[in-house]
CSV table of C-alpha atoms and ligand atoms in Angstrom, one decimal:
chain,number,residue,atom,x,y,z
Y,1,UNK,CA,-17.4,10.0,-18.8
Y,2,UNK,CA,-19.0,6.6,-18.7
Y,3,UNK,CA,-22.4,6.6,-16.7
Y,4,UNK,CA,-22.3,3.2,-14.9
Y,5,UNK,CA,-24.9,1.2,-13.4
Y,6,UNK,CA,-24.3,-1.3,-10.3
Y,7,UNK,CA,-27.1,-3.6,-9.7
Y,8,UNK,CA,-28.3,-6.4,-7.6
Y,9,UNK,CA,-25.5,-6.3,-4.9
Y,10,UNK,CA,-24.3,-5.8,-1.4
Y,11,UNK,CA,-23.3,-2.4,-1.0
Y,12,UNK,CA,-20.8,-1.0,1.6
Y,13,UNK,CA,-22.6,2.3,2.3
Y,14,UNK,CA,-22.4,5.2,5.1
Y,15,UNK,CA,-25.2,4.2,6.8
Y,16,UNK,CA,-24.3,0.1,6.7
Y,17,UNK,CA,-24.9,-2.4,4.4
Y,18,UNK,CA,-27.6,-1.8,1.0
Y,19,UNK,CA,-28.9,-5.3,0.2
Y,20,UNK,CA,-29.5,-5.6,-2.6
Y,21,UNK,CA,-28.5,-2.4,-4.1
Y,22,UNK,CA,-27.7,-0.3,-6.7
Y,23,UNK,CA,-25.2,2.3,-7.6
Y,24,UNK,CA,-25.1,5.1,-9.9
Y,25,UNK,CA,-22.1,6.8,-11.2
Y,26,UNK,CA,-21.9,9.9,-13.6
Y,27,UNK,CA,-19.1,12.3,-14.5
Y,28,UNK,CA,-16.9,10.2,-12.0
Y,29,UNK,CA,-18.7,10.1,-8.7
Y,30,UNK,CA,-21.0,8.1,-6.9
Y,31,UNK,CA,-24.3,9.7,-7.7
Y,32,UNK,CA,-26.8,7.3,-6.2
Y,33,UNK,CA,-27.0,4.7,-3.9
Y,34,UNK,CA,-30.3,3.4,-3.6
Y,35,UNK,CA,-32.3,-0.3,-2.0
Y,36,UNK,CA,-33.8,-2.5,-4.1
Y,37,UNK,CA,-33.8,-2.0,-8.0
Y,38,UNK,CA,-33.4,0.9,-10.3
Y,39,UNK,CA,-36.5,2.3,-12.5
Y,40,UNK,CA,-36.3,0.3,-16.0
Y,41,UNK,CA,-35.7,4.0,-17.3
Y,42,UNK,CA,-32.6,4.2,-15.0
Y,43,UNK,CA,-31.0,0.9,-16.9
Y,44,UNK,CA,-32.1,2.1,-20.4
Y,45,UNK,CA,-30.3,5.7,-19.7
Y,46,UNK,CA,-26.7,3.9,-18.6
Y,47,UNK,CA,-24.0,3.5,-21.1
Y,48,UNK,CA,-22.7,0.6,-18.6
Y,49,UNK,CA,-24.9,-1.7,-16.5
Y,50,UNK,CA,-22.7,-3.7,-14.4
Y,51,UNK,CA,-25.1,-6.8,-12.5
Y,52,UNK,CA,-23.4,-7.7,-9.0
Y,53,UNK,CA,-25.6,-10.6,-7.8
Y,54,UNK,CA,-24.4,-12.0,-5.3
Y,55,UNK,CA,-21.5,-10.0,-4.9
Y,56,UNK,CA,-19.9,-7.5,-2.3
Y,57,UNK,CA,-19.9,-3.4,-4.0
Y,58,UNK,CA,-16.9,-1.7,-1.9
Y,59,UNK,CA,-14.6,1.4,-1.8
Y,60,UNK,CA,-11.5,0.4,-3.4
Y,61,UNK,CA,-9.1,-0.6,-0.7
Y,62,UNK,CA,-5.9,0.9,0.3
Y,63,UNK,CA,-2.4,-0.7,0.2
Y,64,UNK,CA,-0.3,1.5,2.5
Y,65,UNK,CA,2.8,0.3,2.1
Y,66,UNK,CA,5.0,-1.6,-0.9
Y,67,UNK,CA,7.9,-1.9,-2.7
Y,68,UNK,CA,6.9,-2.2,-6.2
Y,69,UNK,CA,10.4,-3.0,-7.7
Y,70,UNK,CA,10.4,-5.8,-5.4
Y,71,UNK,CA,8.3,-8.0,-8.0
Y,72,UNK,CA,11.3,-8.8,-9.5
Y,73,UNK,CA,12.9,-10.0,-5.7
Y,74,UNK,CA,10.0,-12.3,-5.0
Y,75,UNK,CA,11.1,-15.9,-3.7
Y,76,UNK,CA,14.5,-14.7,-2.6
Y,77,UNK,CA,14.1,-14.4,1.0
Y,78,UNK,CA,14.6,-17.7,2.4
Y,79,UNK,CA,16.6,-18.4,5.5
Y,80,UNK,CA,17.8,-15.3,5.2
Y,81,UNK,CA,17.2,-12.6,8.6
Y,82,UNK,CA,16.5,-9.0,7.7
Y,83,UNK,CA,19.8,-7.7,7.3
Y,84,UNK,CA,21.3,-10.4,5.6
Y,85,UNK,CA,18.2,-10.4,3.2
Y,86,UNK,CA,18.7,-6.3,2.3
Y,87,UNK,CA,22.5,-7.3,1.8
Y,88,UNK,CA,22.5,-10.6,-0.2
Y,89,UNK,CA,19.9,-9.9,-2.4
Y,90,UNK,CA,17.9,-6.4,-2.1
Y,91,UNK,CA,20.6,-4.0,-2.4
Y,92,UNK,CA,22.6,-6.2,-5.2
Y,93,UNK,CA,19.8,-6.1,-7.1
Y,94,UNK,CA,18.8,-2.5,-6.5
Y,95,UNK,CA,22.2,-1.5,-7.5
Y,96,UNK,CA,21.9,-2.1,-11.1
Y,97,UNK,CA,17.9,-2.5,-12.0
Y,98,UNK,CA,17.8,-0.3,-14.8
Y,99,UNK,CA,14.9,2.2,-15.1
Y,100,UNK,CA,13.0,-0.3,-17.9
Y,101,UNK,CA,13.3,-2.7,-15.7
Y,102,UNK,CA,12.0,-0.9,-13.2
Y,103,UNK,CA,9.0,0.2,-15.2
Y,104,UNK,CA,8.5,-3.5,-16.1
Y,105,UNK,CA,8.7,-4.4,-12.2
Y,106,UNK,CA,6.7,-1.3,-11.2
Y,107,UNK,CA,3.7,-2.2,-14.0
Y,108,UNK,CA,3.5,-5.6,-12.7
Y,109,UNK,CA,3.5,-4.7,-9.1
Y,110,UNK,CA,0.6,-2.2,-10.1
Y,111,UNK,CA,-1.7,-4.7,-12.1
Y,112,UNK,CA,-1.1,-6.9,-8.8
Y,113,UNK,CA,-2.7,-3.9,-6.7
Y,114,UNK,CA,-5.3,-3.5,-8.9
Y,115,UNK,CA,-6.6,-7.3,-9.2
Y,116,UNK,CA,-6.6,-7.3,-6.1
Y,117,UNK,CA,-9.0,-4.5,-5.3
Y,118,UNK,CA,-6.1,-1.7,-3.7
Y,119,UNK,CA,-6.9,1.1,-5.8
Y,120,UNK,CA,-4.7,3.8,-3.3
Y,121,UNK,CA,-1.1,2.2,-3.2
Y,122,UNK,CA,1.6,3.9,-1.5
Y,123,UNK,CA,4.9,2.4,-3.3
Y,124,UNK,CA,7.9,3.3,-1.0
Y,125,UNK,CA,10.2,3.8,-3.7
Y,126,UNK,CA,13.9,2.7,-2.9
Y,127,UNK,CA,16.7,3.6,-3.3
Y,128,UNK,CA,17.4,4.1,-7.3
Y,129,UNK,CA,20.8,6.6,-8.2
Y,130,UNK,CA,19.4,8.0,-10.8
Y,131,UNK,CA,15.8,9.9,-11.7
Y,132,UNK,CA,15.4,8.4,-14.5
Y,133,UNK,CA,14.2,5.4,-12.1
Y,134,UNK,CA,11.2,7.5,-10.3
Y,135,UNK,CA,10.3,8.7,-13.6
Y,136,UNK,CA,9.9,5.6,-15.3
Y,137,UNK,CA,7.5,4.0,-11.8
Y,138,UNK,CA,5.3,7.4,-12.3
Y,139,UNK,CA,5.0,6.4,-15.9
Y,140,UNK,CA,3.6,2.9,-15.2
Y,141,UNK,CA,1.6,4.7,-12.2
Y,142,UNK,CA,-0.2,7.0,-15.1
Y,143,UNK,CA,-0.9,4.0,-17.3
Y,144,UNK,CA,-2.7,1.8,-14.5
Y,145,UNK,CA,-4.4,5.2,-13.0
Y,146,UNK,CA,-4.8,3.5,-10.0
Y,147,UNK,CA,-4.6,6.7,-6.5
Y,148,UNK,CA,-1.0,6.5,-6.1
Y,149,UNK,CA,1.3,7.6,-3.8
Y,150,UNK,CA,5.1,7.6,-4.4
Y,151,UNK,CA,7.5,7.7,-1.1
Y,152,UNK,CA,10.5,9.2,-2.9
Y,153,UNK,CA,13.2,7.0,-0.1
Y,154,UNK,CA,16.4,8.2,0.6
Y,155,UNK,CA,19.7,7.7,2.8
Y,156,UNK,CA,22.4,10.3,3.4
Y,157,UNK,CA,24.1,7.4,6.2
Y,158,UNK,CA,25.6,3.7,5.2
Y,159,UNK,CA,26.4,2.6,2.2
Y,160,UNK,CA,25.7,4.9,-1.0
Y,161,UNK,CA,24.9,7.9,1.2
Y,162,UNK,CA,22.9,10.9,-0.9
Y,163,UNK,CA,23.7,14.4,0.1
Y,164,UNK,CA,21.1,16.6,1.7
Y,165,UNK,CA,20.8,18.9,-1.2
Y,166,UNK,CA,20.8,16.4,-3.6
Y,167,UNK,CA,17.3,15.2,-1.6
Y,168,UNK,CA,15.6,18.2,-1.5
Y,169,UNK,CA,16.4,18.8,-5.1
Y,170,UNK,CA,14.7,15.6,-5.9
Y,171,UNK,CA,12.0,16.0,-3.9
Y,172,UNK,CA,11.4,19.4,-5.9
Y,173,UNK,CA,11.7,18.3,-8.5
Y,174,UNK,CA,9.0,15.6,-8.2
Y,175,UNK,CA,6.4,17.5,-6.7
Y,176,UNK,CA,6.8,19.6,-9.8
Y,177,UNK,CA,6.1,16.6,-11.8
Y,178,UNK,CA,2.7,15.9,-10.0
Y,179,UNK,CA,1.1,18.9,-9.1
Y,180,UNK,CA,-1.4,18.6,-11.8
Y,181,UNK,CA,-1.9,14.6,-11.6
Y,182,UNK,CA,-4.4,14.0,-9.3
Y,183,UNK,CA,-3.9,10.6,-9.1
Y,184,UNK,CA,-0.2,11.0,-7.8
Y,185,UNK,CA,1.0,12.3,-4.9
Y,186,UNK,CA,4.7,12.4,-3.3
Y,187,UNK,CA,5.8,11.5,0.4
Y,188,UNK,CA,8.7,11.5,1.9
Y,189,UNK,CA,10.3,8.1,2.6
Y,190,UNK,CA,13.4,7.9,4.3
Y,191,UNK,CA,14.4,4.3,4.3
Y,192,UNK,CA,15.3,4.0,8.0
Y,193,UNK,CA,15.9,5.2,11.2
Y,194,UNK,CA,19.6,3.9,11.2
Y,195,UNK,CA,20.2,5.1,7.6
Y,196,UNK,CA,18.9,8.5,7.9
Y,197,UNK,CA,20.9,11.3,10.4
Y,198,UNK,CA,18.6,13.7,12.3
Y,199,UNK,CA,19.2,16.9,10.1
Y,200,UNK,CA,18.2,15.1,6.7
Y,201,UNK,CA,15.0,14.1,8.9
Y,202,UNK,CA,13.9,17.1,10.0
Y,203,UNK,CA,14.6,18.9,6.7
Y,204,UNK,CA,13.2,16.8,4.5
Y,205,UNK,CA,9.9,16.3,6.8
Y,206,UNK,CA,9.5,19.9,6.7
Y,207,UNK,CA,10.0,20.3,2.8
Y,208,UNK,CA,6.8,17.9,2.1
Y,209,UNK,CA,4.9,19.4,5.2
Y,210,UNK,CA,5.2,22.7,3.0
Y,211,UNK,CA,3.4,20.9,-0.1
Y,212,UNK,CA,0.6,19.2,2.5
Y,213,UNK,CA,2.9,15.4,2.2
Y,214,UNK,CA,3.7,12.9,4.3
Y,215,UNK,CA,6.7,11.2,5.8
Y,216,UNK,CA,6.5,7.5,5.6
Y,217,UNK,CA,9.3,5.5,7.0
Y,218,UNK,CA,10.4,1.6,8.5
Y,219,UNK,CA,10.6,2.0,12.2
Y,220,UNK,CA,10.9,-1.0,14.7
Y,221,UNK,CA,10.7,-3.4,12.1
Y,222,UNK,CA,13.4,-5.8,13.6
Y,223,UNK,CA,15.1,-6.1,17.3
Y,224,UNK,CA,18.7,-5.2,15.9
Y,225,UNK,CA,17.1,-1.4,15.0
Y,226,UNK,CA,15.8,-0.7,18.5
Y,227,UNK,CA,19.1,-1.7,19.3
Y,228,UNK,CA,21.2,0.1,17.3
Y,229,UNK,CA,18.9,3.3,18.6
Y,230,UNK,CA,19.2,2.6,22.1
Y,231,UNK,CA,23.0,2.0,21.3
Y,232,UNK,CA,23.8,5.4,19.4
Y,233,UNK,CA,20.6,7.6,21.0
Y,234,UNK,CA,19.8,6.1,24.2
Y,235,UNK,CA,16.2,5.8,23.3
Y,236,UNK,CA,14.0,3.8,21.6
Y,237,UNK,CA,13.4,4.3,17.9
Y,238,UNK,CA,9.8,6.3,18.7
Y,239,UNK,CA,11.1,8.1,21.2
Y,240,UNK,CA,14.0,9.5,19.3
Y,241,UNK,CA,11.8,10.4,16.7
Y,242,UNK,CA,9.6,12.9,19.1
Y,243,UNK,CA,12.6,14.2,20.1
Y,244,UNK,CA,13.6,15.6,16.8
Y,245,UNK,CA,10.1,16.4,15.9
Y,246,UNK,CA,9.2,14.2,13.3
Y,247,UNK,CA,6.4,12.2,14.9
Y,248,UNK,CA,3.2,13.8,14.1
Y,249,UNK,CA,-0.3,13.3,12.2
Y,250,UNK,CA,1.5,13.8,9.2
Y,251,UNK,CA,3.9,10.8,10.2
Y,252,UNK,CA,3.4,7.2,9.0
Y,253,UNK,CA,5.2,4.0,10.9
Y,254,UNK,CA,5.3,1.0,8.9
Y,255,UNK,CA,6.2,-1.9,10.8
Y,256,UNK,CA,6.1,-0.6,14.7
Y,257,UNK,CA,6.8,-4.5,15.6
Y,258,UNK,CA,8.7,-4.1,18.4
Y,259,UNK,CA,7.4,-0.6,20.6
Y,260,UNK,CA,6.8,-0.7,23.6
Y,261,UNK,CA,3.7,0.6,25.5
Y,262,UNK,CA,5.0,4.2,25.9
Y,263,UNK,CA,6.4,4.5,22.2
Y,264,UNK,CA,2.4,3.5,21.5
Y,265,UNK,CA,1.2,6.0,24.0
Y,266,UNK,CA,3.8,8.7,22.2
Y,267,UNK,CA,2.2,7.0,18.4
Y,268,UNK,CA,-1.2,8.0,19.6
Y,269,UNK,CA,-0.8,11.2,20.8
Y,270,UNK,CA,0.7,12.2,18.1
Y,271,UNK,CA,-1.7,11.4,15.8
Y,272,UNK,CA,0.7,9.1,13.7
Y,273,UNK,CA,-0.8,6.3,11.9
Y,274,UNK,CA,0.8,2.8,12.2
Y,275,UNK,CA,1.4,0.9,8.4
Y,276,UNK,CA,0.5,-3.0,9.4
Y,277,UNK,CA,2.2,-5.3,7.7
Y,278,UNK,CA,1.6,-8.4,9.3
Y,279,UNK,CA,2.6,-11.4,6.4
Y,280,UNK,CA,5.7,-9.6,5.5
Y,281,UNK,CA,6.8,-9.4,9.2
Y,282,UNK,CA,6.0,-13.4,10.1
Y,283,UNK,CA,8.0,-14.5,6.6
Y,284,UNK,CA,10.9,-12.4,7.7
Y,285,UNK,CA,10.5,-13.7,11.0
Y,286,UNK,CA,10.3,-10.4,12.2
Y,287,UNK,CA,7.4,-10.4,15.1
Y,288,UNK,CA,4.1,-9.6,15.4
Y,289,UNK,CA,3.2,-5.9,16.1
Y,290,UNK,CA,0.8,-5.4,19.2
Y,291,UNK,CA,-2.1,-4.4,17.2
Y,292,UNK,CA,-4.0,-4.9,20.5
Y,293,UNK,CA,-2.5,-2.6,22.5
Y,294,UNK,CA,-1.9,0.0,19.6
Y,295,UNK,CA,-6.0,-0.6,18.7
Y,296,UNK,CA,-6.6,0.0,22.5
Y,297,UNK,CA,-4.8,3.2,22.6
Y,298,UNK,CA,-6.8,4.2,19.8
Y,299,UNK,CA,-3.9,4.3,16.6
Y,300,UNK,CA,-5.0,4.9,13.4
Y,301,UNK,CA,-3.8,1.7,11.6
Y,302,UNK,CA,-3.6,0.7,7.7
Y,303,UNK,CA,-2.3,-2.4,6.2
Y,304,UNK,CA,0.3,-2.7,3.7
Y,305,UNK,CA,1.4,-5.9,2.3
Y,306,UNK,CA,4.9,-4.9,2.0
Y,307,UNK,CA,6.6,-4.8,-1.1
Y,308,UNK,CA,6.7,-9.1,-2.9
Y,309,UNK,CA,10.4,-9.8,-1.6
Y,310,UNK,CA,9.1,-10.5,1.5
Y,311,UNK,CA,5.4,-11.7,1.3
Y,312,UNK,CA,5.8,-13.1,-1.9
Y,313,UNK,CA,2.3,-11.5,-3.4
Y,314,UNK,CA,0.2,-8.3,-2.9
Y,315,UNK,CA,-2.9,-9.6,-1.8
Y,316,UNK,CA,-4.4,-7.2,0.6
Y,317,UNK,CA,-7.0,-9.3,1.5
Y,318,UNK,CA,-4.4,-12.6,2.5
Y,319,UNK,CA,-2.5,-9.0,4.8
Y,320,UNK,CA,-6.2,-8.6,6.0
Y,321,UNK,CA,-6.7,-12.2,7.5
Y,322,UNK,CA,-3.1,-12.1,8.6
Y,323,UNK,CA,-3.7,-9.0,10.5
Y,324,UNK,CA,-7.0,-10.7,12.5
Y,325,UNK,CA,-5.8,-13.9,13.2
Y,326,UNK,CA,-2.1,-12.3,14.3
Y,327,UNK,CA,-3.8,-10.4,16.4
Y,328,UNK,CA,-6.4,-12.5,18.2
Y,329,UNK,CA,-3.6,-15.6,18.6
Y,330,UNK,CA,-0.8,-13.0,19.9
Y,331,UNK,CA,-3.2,-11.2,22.7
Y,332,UNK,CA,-4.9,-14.9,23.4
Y,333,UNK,CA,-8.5,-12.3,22.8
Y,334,UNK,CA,-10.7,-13.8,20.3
Y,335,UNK,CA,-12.9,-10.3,19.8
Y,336,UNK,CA,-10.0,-8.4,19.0
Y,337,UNK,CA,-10.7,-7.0,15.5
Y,338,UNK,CA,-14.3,-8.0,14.6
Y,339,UNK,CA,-15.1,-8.5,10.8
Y,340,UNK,CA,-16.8,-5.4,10.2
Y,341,UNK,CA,-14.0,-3.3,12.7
Y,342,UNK,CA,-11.4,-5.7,11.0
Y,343,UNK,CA,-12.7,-4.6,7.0
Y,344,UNK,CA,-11.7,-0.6,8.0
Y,345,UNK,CA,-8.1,-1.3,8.0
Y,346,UNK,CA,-8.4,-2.2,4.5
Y,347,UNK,CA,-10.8,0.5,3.5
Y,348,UNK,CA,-9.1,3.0,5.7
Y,349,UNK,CA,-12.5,3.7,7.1
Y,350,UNK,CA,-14.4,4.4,4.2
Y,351,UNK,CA,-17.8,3.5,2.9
Y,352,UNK,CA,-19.3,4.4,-0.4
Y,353,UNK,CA,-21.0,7.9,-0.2
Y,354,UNK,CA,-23.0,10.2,-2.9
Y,355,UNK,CA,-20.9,12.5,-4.4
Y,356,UNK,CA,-17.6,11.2,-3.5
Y,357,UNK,CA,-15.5,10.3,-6.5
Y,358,UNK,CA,-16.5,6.7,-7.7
Y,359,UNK,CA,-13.4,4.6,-6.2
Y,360,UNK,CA,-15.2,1.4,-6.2
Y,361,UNK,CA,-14.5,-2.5,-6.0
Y,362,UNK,CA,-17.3,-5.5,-6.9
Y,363,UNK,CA,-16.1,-8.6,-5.0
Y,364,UNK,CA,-17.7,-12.0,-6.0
Y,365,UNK,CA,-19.3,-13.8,-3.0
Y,366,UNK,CA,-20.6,-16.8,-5.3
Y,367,UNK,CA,-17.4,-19.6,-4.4
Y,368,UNK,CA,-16.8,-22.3,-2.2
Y,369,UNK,CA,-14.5,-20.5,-0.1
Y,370,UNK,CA,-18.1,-18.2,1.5
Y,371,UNK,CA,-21.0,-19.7,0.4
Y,372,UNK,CA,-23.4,-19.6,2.0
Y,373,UNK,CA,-23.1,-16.2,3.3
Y,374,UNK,CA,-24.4,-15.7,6.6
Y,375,UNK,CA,-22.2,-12.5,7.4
Y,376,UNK,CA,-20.8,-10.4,4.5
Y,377,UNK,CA,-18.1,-8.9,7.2
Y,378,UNK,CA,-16.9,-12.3,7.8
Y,379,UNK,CA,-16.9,-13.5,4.3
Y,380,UNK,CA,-14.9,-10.6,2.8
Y,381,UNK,CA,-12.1,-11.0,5.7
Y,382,UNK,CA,-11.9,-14.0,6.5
Y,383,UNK,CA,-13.0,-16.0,3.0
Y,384,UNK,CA,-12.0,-13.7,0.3
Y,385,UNK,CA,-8.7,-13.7,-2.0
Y,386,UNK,CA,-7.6,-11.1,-4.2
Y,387,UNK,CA,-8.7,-13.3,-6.8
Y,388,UNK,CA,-12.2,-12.6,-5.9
Y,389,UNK,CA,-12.0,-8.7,-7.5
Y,390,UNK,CA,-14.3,-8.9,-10.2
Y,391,UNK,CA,-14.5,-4.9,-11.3
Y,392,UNK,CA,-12.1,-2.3,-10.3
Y,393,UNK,CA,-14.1,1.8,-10.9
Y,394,UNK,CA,-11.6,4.8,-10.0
Y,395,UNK,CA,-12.7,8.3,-10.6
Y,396,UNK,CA,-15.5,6.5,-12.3
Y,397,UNK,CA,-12.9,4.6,-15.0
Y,398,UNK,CA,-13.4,1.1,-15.3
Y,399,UNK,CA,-9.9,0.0,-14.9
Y,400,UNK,CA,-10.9,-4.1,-14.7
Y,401,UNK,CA,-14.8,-5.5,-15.5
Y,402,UNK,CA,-15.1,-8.9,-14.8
Y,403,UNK,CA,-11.8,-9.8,-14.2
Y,404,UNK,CA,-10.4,-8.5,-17.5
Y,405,UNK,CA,-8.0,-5.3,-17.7
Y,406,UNK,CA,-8.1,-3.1,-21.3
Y,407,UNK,CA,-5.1,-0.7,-19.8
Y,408,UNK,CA,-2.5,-3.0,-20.0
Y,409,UNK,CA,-1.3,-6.5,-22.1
Y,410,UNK,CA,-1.0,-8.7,-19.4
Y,411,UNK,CA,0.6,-11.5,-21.3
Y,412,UNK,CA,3.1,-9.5,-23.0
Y,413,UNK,CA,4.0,-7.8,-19.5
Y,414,UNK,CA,4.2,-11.2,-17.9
Y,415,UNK,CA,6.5,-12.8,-20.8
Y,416,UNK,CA,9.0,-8.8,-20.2
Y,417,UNK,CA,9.3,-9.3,-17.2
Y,418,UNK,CA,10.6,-13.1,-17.2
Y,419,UNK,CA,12.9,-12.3,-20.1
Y,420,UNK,CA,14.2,-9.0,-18.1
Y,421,UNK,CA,14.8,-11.6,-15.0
Y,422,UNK,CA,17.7,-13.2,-16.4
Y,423,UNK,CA,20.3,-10.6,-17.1
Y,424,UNK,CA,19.0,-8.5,-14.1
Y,425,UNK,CA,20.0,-12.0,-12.0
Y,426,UNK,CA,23.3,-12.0,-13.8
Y,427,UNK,CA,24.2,-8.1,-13.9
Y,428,UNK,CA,23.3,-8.3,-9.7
Y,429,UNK,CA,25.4,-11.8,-9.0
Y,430,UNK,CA,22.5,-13.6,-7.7
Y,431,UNK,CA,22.8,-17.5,-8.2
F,1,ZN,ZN1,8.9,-2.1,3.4
């Protein structure tokens, strides 16, 4: 394993900012942090030196919710509402992706995450018909060896229902295949509330409790699912869900647009955490969730970007500034979300520590768009594009240096993946 030196930057540690800095990583964790600069024999013993002047040294940042496939939907949503948008174009196209070109979609979705910085990604995986699918998005998952988490989705209600058993099978099947990858984990991801029936939920949550999982699911995204809830349950989508016992610290919400203050109260005590996905939800016109309230009832929030059909990109950081200044303009509160409070939702809270296993970002602070920096919090929020990733480290594996990536041929991807466009476009009927 590579021994890697960071010097001359800004780094994120427990304790606050190190600047300048260095950091010292062997057998793939953080080994030393340290002020100022290393001992001359430090630089001659390290296979890498890596110089970050005047650049930001990070934890990699988390992307808690996409849709990977979706890189080959981007551009399609226009004028179209969220329903209309699933039908016209996601679920034609879903219907017949094949599982290459759902490896080519996947890989690029990945390579997006990683220049960008979002080295834990949670890809809720849709709907596919066949295994072969999954399979082929863990494969591109191995070769970019970002921390990956797959939300195996499912329906067994609507169109294309899958039986119960047929669900659990899967999901056996797939924490087979990953129980000795650490880099991938499996969730479940039902797709949504009004696609899902109460047994499948409950069963299904339980299975993944069993192998220490997740369940990660679109609630409350639009005003037609509260709707159809209140309709067919007489509660509210939140409410439902604590009723069958599927609302816990195990639980994650992505949207949570439209609850109300007691579905936040019900969020909270549960210990749920709350998916933000701010620039997906304003393209779709969706809303604005009330990350005020939810902050002020002390929810654990992340950010996702959403999968590229409805954002168009994966740029955690453009989701970061979306999530401030969405928050600030819908609660009329100007200190809602301070830079360095506002930088944890992309982190997920963490800082770099000794003896953690080196997940690490180096953010270039030497453009227009910050200089000169005055407050490193501010400038990484509000000033910095996913452009801006200069080095991507995880598990101590340099997966980008300076903006270049070995693991994968970027040009040939990019020239697959407009080639596999075109009969994907025909085969699904969209004009
Ligand atoms: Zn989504």
């Amino acid at each position: 394993m590579t021994n890697i030196l960071i010097i001359n930057g800004s780094i994120l540690a427990e304790n606050g900012w190190v600047d300048p800095g260095f950091l010292c990583i062997r057998e793939g964790k953080i080994r030393q942090i340290g002020a100022g600069t290393p001992s001359p024999g430090q630089i001659d013993e390290a296979k890498e030196v890596l110089d970050a002047r005047h650049c930001a040294i990070l934890p990699g940042l988390t992307n808690a919710h996409t849709h990977l496939s979706q890189t080959f939907m981007r551009g399609l949503a226009g004028g179209r509402t969220l329903i209309d948008w699933l039908k016209d174009v996601i679920w034609p196209i879903q219907a017949v992706i094949s599982p290459e070109e759902m490896y080519l979609a996947a890989l690029l979705g990945l390579v997006e995450n990683l220049r960008c910085g979002a080295i834990r990604v949670t890809d809720h995986h849709k709907i596919t018909g066949t295994p072969a699918h999954t399979n082929e998005v863990l494969k591109a998952a191995r070769e970019v060896s970002l921390r990956f988490t797959l939300a195996r989705s499912w329906s067994d209600r609507g169109k294309n229902p899958e039986s119960l058993e047929n669900i659990l099978s899967d999901f056996r099947r797939l924490f087979d295949l990953s129980r000795d990858d650490d880099h991938i984990e499996i969730a479940n991801g039902p797709l949504a509330l009004w696609r899902c029936s109460e047994g499948a939920l409950q069963a299904t949550h339980q299975l993944v409790l069993e192998h220490g999982a997740f369940t990660h699911f679109h609630v409350s995204e639009s005003q037609d699912e509260v709707q159809m809830s209140l309709d067919e349950y007489d509660l509210r989508p939140v409410e439902w869900l604590e009723t069958i016992g599927v609302l816990g610290p195990d639980t994650q919400i992505v949207h949570a647009v439209w609850v109300d203050d007691d579905e936040i109260k019900l969020i909270a005590d549960a210990n749920a955490q709350v998916i933000h996905c701010p620039v997906s939800n304003a393209v779709l016109g969706s809303g604005v969730a009330p990350v005020a309230q939810m902050l002020g009832h002390g929810v654990d929030i992340l950010l996702g970007t959403d999968g590229p059909a409805s954002n168009d990109t994966q740029d955690i950081w453009e989701t970061l500034k979306g999530a401030v200044n969405f928050a600030r303009a819908t609660s009329l509160n100007p200190t809602i979300l301070p830079p360095s409070q506002a930088l944890k939702l992309a982190t997920g809270g963490k800082t770099l520590r000794v003896n953690d296993p080196a997940d690490v970002i180096v953010v270039n602070l030497d453009h227009s768009r910050v200089v000169p920096v005055q407050d490193i919090n501010s400038a990484l929020v509000l000033g910095t594009h996913g452009s801006d990733v200069q080095t991507v480290i995880v598990g101590g594996e340099i997966l980008m240096k300076n903006g270049n990536i070995a693991i994968v041929d970027e040009k040939a991807l990019y020239d697959e993946c407009r080639d596999a466009i075109q009969s994907l476009r025909k085969r699904a009927e969209i004009s």
